Coordinates of C-alpha atoms in Angstrom, one line a residue:
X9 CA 80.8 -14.4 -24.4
X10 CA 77.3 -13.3 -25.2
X11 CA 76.2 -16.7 -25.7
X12 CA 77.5 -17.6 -22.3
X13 CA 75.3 -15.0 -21.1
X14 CA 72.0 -16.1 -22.9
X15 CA 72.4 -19.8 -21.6
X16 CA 72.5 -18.3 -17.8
X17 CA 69.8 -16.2 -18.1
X18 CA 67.6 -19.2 -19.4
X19 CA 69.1 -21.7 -16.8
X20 CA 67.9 -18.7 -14.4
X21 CA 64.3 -18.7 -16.0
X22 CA 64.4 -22.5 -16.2
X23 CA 64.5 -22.8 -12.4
X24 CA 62.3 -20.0 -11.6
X25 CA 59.6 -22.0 -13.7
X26 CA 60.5 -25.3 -12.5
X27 CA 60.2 -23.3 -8.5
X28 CA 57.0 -22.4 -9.2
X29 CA 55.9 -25.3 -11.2
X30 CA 57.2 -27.0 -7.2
X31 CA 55.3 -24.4 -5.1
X32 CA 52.7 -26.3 -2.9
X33 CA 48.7 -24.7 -4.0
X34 CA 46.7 -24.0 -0.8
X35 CA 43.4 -24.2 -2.4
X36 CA 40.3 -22.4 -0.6
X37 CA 37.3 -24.7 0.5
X38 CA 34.2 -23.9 -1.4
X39 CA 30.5 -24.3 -1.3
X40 CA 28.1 -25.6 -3.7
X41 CA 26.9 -22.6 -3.8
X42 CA 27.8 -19.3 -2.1
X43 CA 24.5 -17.8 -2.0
X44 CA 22.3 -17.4 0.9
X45 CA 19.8 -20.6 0.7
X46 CA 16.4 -19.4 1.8
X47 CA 14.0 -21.8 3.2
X48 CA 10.4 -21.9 3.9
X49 CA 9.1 -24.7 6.7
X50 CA 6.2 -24.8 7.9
X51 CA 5.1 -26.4 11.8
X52 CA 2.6 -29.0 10.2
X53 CA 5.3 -30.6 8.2
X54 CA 8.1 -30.6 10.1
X55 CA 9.5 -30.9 13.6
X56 CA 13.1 -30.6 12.5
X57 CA 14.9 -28.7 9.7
X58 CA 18.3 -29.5 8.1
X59 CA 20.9 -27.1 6.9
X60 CA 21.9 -29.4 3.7
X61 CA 25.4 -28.0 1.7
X62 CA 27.9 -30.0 -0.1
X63 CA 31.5 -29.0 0.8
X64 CA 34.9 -29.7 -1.0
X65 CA 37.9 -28.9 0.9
X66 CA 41.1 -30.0 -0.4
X67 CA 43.1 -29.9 1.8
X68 CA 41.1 -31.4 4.9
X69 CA 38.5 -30.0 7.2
X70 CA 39.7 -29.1 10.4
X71 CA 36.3 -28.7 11.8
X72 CA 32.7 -27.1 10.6
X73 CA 30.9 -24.4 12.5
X74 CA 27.4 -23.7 13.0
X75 CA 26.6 -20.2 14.4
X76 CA 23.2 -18.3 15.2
X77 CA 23.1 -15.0 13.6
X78 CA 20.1 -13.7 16.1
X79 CA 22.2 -14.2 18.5
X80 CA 25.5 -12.2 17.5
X81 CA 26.9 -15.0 15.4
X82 CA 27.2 -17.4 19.0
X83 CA 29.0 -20.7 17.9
X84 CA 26.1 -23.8 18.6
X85 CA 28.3 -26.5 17.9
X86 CA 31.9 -26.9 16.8
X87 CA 32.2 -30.4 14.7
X88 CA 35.8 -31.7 14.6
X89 CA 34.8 -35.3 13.4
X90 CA 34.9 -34.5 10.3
X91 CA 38.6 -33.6 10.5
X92 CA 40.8 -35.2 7.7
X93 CA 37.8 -35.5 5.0
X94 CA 38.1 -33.4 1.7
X95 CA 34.6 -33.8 0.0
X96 CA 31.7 -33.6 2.9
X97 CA 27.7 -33.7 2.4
X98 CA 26.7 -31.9 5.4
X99 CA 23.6 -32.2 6.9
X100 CA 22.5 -30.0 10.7
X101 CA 19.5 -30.4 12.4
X102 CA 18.0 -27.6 13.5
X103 CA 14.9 -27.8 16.0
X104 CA 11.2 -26.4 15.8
X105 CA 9.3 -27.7 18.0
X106 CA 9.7 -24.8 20.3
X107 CA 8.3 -22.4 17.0
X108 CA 4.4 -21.9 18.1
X109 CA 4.6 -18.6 15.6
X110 CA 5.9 -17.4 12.1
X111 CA 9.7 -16.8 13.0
X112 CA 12.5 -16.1 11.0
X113 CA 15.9 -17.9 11.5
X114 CA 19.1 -16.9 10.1
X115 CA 22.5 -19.3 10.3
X116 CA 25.6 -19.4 9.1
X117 CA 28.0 -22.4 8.3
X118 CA 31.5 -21.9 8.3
X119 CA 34.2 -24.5 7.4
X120 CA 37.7 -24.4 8.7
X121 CA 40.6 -26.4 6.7
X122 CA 44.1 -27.7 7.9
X123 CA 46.0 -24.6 6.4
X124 CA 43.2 -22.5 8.8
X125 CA 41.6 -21.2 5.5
X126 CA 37.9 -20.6 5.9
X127 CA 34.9 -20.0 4.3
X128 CA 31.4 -19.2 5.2
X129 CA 27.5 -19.9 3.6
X130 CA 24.3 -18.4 4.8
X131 CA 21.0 -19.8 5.2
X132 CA 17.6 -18.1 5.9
X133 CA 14.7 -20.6 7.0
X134 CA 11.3 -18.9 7.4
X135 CA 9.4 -21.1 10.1
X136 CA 5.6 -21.1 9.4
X137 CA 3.1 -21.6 12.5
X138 CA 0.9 -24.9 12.8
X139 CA -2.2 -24.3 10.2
X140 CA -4.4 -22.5 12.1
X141 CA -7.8 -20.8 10.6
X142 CA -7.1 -16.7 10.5
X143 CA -9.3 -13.7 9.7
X144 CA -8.2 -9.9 9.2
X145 CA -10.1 -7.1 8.4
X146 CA -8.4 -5.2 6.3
X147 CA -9.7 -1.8 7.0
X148 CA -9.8 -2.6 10.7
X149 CA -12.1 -3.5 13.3
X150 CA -13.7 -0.6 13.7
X151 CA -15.7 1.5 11.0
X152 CA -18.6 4.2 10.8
X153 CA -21.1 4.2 8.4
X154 CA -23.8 7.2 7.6
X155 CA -25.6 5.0 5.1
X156 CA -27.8 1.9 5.7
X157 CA -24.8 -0.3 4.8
X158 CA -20.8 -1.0 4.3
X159 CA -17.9 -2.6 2.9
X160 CA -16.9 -6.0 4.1
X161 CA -13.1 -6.1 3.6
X162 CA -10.8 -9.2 5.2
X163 CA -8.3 -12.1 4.1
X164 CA -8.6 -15.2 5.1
X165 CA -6.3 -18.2 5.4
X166 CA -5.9 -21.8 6.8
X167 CA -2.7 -22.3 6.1
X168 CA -2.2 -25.6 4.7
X169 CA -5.5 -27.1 5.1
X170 CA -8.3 -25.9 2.6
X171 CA -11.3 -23.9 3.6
X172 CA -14.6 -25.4 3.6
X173 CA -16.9 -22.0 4.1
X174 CA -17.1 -18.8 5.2
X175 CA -20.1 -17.0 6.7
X176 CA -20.4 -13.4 7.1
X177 CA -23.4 -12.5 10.3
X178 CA -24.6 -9.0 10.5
X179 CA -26.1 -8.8 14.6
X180 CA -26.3 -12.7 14.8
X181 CA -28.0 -12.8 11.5
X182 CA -26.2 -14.7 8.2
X183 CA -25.9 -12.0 5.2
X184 CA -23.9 -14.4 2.9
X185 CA -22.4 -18.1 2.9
X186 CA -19.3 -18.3 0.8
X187 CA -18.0 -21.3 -0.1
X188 CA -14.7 -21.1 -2.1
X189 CA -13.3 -23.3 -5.4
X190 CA -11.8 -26.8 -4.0
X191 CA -8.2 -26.1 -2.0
X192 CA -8.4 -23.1 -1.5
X193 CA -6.9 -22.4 1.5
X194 CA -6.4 -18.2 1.1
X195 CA -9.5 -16.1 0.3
X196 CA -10.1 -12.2 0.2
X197 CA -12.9 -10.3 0.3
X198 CA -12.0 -6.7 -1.1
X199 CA -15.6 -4.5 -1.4
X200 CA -18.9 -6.8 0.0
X201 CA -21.9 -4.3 0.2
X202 CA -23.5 -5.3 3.4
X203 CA -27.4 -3.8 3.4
X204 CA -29.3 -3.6 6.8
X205 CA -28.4 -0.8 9.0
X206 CA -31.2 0.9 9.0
X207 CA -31.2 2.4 12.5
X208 CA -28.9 4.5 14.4
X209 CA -27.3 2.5 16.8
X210 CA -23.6 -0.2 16.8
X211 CA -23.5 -3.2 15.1
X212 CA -21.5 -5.9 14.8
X213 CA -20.4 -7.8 11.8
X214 CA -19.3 -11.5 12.5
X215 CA -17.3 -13.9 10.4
X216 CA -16.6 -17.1 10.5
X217 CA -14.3 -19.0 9.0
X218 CA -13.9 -23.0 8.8
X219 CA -11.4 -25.5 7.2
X220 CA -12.5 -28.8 6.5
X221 CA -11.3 -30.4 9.2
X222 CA -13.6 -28.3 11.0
X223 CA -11.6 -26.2 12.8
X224 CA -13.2 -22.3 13.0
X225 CA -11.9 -19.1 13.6
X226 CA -14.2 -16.2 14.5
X227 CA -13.9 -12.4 14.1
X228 CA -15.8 -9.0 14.9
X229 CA -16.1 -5.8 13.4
X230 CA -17.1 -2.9 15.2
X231 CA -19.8 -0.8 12.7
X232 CA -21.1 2.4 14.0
X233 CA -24.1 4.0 12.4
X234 CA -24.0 7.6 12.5
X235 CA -25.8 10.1 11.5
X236 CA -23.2 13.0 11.0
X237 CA -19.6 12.9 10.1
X238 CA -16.8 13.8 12.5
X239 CA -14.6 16.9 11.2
X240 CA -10.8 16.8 11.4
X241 CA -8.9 19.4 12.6
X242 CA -5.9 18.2 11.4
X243 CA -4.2 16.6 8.8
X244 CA -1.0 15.5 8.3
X245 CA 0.6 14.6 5.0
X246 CA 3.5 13.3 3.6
X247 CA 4.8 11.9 -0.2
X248 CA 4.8 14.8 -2.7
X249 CA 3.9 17.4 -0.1
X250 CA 5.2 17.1 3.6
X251 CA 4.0 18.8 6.4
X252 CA 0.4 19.6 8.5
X253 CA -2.8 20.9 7.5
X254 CA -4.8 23.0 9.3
X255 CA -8.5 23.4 9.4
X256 CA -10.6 26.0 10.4
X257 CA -15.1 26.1 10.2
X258 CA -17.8 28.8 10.4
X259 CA -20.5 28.4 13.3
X260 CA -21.8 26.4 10.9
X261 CA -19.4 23.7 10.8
X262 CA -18.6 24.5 6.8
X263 CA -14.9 24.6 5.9
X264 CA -13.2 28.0 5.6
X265 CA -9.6 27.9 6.2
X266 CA -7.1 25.5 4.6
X267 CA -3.4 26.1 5.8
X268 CA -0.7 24.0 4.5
X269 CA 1.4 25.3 8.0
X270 CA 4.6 27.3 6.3
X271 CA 3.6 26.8 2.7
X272 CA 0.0 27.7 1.5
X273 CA -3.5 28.6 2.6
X274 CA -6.6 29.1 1.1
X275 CA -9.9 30.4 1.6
X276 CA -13.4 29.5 1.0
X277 CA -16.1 32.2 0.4
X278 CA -19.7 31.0 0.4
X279 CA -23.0 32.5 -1.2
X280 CA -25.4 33.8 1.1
X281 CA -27.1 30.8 1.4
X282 CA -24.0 29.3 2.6
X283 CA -24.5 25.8 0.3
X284 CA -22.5 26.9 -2.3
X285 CA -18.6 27.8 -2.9
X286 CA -18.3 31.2 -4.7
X287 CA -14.5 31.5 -4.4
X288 CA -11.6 30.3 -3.2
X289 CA -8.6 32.4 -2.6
X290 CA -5.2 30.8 -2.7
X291 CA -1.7 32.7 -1.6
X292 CA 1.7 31.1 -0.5
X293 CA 3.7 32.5 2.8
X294 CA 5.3 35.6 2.1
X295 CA 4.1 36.3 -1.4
X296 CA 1.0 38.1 -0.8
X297 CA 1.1 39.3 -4.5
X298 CA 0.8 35.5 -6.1
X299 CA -2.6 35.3 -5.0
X300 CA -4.8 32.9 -7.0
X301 CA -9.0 33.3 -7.0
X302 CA -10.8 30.5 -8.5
X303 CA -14.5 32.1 -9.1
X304 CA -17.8 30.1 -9.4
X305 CA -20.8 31.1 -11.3
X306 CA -24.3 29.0 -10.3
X307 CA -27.7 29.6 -12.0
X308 CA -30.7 29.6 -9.7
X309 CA -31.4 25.9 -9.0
X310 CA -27.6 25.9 -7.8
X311 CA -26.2 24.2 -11.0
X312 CA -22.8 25.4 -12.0
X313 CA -22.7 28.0 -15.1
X314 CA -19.0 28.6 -15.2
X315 CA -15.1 28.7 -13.2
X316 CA -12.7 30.7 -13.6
X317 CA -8.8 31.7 -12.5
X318 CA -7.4 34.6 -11.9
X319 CA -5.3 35.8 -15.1
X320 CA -6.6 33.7 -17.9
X321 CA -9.1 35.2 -20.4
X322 CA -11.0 31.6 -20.7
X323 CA -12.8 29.9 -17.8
X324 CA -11.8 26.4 -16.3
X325 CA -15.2 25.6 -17.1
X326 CA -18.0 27.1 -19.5
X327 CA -20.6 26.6 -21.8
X328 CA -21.7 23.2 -19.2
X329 CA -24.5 20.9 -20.1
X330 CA -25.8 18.6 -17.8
X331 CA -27.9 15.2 -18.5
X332 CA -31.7 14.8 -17.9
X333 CA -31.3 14.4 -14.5
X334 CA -33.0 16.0 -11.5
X335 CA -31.4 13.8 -8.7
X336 CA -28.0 13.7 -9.4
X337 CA -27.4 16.4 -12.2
X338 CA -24.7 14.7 -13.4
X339 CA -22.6 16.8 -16.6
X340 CA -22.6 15.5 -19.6
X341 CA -20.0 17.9 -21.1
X342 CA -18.5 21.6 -21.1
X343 CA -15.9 23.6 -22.7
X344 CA -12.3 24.4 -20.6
X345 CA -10.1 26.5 -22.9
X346 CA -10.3 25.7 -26.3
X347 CA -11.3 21.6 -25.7
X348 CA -14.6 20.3 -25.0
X349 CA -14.4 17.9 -23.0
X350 CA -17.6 15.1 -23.4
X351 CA -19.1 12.3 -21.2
X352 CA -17.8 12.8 -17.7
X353 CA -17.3 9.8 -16.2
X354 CA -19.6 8.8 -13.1
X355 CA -20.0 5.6 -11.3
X356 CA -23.4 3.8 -10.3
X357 CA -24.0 5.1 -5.8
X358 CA -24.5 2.5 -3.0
X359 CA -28.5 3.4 -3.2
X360 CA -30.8 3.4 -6.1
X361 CA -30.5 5.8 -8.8
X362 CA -27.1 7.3 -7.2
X363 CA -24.1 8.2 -9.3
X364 CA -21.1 9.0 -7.9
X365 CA -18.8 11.8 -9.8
X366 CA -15.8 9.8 -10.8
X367 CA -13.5 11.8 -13.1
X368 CA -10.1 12.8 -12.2
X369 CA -8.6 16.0 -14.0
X370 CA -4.8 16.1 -14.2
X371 CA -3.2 19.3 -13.2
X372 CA -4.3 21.4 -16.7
X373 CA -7.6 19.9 -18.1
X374 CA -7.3 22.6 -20.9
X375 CA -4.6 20.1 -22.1
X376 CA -6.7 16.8 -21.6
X377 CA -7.7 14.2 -23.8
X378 CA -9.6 10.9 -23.8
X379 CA -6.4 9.3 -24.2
X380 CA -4.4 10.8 -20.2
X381 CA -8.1 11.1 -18.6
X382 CA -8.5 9.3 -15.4
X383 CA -11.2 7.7 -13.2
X384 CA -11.6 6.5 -9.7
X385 CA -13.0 3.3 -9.4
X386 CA -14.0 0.5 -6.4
X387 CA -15.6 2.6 -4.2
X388 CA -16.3 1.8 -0.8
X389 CA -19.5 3.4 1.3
X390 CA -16.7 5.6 3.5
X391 CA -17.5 9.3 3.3
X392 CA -14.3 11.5 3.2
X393 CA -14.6 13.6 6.1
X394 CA -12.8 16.7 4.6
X395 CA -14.9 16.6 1.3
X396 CA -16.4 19.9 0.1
X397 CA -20.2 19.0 -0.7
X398 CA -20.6 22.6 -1.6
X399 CA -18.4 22.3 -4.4
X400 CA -20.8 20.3 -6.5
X401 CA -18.5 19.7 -9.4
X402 CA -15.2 19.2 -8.3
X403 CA -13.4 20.5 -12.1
X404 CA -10.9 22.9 -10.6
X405 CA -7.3 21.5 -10.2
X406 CA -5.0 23.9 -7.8
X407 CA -1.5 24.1 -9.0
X408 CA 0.1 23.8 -5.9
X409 CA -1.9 20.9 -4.2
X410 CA -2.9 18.6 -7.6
X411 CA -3.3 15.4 -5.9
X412 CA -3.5 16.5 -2.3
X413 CA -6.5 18.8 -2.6
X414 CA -8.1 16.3 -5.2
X415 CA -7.4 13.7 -2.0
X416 CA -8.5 15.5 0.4
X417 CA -11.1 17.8 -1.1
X418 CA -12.8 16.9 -4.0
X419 CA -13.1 13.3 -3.2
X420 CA -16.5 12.0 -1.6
X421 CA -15.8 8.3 -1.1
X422 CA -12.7 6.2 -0.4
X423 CA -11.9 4.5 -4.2
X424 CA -9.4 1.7 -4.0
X425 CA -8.1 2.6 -7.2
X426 CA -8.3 5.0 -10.3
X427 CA -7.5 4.0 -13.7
X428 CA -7.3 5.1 -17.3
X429 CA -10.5 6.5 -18.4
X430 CA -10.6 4.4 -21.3
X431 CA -8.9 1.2 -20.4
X432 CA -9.8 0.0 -16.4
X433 CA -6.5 -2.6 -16.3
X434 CA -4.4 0.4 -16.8
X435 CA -4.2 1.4 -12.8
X436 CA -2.7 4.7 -12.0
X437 CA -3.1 4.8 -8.8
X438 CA -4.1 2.2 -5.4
X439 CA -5.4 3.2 -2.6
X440 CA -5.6 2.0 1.2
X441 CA -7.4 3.0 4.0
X442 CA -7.9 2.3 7.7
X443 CA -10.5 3.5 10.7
X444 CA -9.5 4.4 14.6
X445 CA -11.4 2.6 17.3
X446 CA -14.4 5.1 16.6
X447 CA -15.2 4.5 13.6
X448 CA -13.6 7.1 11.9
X449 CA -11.2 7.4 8.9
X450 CA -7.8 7.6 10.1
X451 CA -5.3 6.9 7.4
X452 CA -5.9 7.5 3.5
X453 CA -3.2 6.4 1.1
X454 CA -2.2 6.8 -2.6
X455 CA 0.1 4.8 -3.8
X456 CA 1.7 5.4 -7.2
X457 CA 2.5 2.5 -9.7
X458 CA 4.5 4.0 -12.0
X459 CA 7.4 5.4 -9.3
X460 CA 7.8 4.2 -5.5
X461 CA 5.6 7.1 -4.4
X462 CA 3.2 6.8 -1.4
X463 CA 1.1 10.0 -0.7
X464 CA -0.4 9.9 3.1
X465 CA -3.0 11.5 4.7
X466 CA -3.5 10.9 8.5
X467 CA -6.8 12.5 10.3
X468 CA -6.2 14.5 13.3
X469 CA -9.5 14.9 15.4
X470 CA -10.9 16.8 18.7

């Protein structure tokens, strides 16, 4: 009896296998590849683009779709003739000539088979404009300068035909002819020192740009020469602090009041003389007991002699020593805590025998050494409205605003970038900036490369 029983049970598996070994397969149609196929075209080369895919279906196409995605996925053509067919190289045109500019075009193919299974593939074309000759300023068309010269920035391109010259005009007269390697057909100028504006009144820079089929485009800049720099009232800020600072001067136009609106504030004190900063006072909202005072001690001829912070028996600064020299006074070393810290880093001016201060303290300099010091580099002639000239030695780091008040306050030209103090390729920071339609610096960035961080400054004036 019980071998009865074993021979059913394996008729009963026999059949099941041989049922599903019987079972029709309904196979899903496929792709070459079921990524999205980007495409770049560009108007020169081509007046018509095709949407190229290999497609096996096996068990027949019913029909192919092509649909727009810009326009809610709306069906351009339904293709039934290639009903029937398993294995399909398919080929769309798609046309450009109405493309005069860059546009970007997104389809989607879809394949439909007998047993109404589908499937769906993606492509992304990028349609390039006609080579054309183009010129951008990069720090926008209008700039301010309060020295006799500035900083050409721009990009240029022809697109697909190379560029035979460039020539840069200040007022109708050429400053510089600039004729790039062989093929190049994308050029950028990041810091030209333009010399020649010697009197107070507009300019205009010019450039002109040719390919060598001698097509030209031109461009203006705006350059107003000034002879005093715009305050801001305003400044609003966002990255590693958010929010709006507010700025307040003495009849004399010097900055007294910084207010971080809801956070901090400070205040400036000035010697009787009113060109040098004695003390600031620092407090958060609410906390009137965490007050900070930074101190400054100056000799006679207005050098600095020490700085100090509230609650620590050693100064920020002491025992400074400057180099032999009477224009500049740049420091050559001084003591902070227990380290001495040794040849300050200064950058060659925009005018003879003028050095820029260049060093960047992080937020303890106590704790600094050659190997985390930091520079800023690439300066461009564009004064930092907000920068505290009677602060001569910019060594103080507030705790509360490191890179914001280093930004805003202690910087006296826009730098493009700062850098390890030893090793220039190792960037810590860029930096971009960009001028209203007077002239005046409007946006200042600071953009971090070691985390997707951008700190931004924007200028709020009368």
């Amino acid at each position: 009896m019980k071998r009865i029983k074993i021979i059913w049970i394996f008729l009963l598996l026999a059949g099941f296998w041989g049922a599903c070994e019987n079972e029709p397969e309904f196979p899903d149609p496929k792709f070459d590849s079921s990524a999205t196929s980007e495409y770049t075209v560009r108007r020169d080369t081509a007046d018509v683009f095709y949407l190229s895919c290999r497609m096996e279906v096996p068990n027949g196409i019913d029909y192919v779709e092509v649909m727009d995605v810009s326009d809610n996925y709306k069906v351009l053509e339904r293709l039934e003739q290639y009903r029937g067919m398993t294995r399909l190289e398919f080929r769309y045109p798609v046309d450009l000539t109405s493309f005069e500019q860059d546009t970007l075009l997104g389809f989607v193919v879809k394949i439909c088979d007998v047993k109404q299974r589908t499937y769906n593939k993606a492509f992304q074309v990028e349609v390039k404009k006609r080579s054309v000759p183009e010129i951008h300023f990069t720090n926008g068309e209008y700039i301010s300068a309060m020295l006799p010269f500035i900083a050409l920035q721009a990009s240029f391109s022809t697109g697909m035909v190379p560029i035979r010259n460039i020539v840069v005009k200040l007022d109708g007269q050429v400053k510089k002819t600039i004729k790039p390697e062989r093929d190049t057909c994308d050029y950028v100028i990041s810091n030209l020192i333009l010399q020649g504006l010697s009197e107070m009144r507009p300019y205009v820079l010019e450039l002109v740009l040719e390919d060598v089929q001698g097509r030209q485009a031109v461009a203006q800049q705006h350059v107003y020469r000034i002879s005093k720099i715009e305050k801001p009232v305003k400044i609003l800020v966002a990255g590693s602090m958010e929010g709006e600072i507010v700025l307040d001067y003495d009849e004399e136009e010097r900055l007294e009041g910084i207010e971080l609106l809801g956070q901090f504030r400070m205040r400036l004190i000035y010697n009787e003389s009113g060109d040098r900063i004695i003390r600031i006072e620092e407090e958060e909202y609410g906390n009137y007991s965490d007050r900070i005072n930074y101190d400054f001690e100056y000799d006679e001829s207005g050098l600095l002699v020490s700085a100090k912070e509230t609650g620590y028996s050693s100064a920020m600064a002491s025992a400074i020593e400057y180099e032999n020299d009477a224009r500049n006074k740049r420091l050559k070393q001084f003591v902070s805590g227990a380290a001495l810290l040794e040849n300050i880093a200064y950058e060659e001016g925009f005018s003879s025998g003028e050095y820029i201060y260049s060093e960047e303290w992080p937020a303890t300099i106590q704790n600094v050494y050659s190997g985390i010091r930091l520079r800023m580099t690439g300066y461009h002639p564009v004064l930092i409205p907000t920068y505290l000239e009677e602060l001569p030695y910019p060594l103080m780091r507030v705790m509360r605003w490191p890179q914001l008040f280093h930004d805003l306050f202690l910087t006296q030209y826009v730098h493009m970038k700062t850098v390890n103090y030893l090793d220039e390729n190792q960037v810590k920071y860029f930096y971009t900036y960009s001028m209203d339609d007077k002239g005046r610096l409007s946006e200042w960035q600071r953009l971090y490369t070691d985390i997707e961080r951008v700190d931004y400054y924007k200028f709020i004036y009368r």
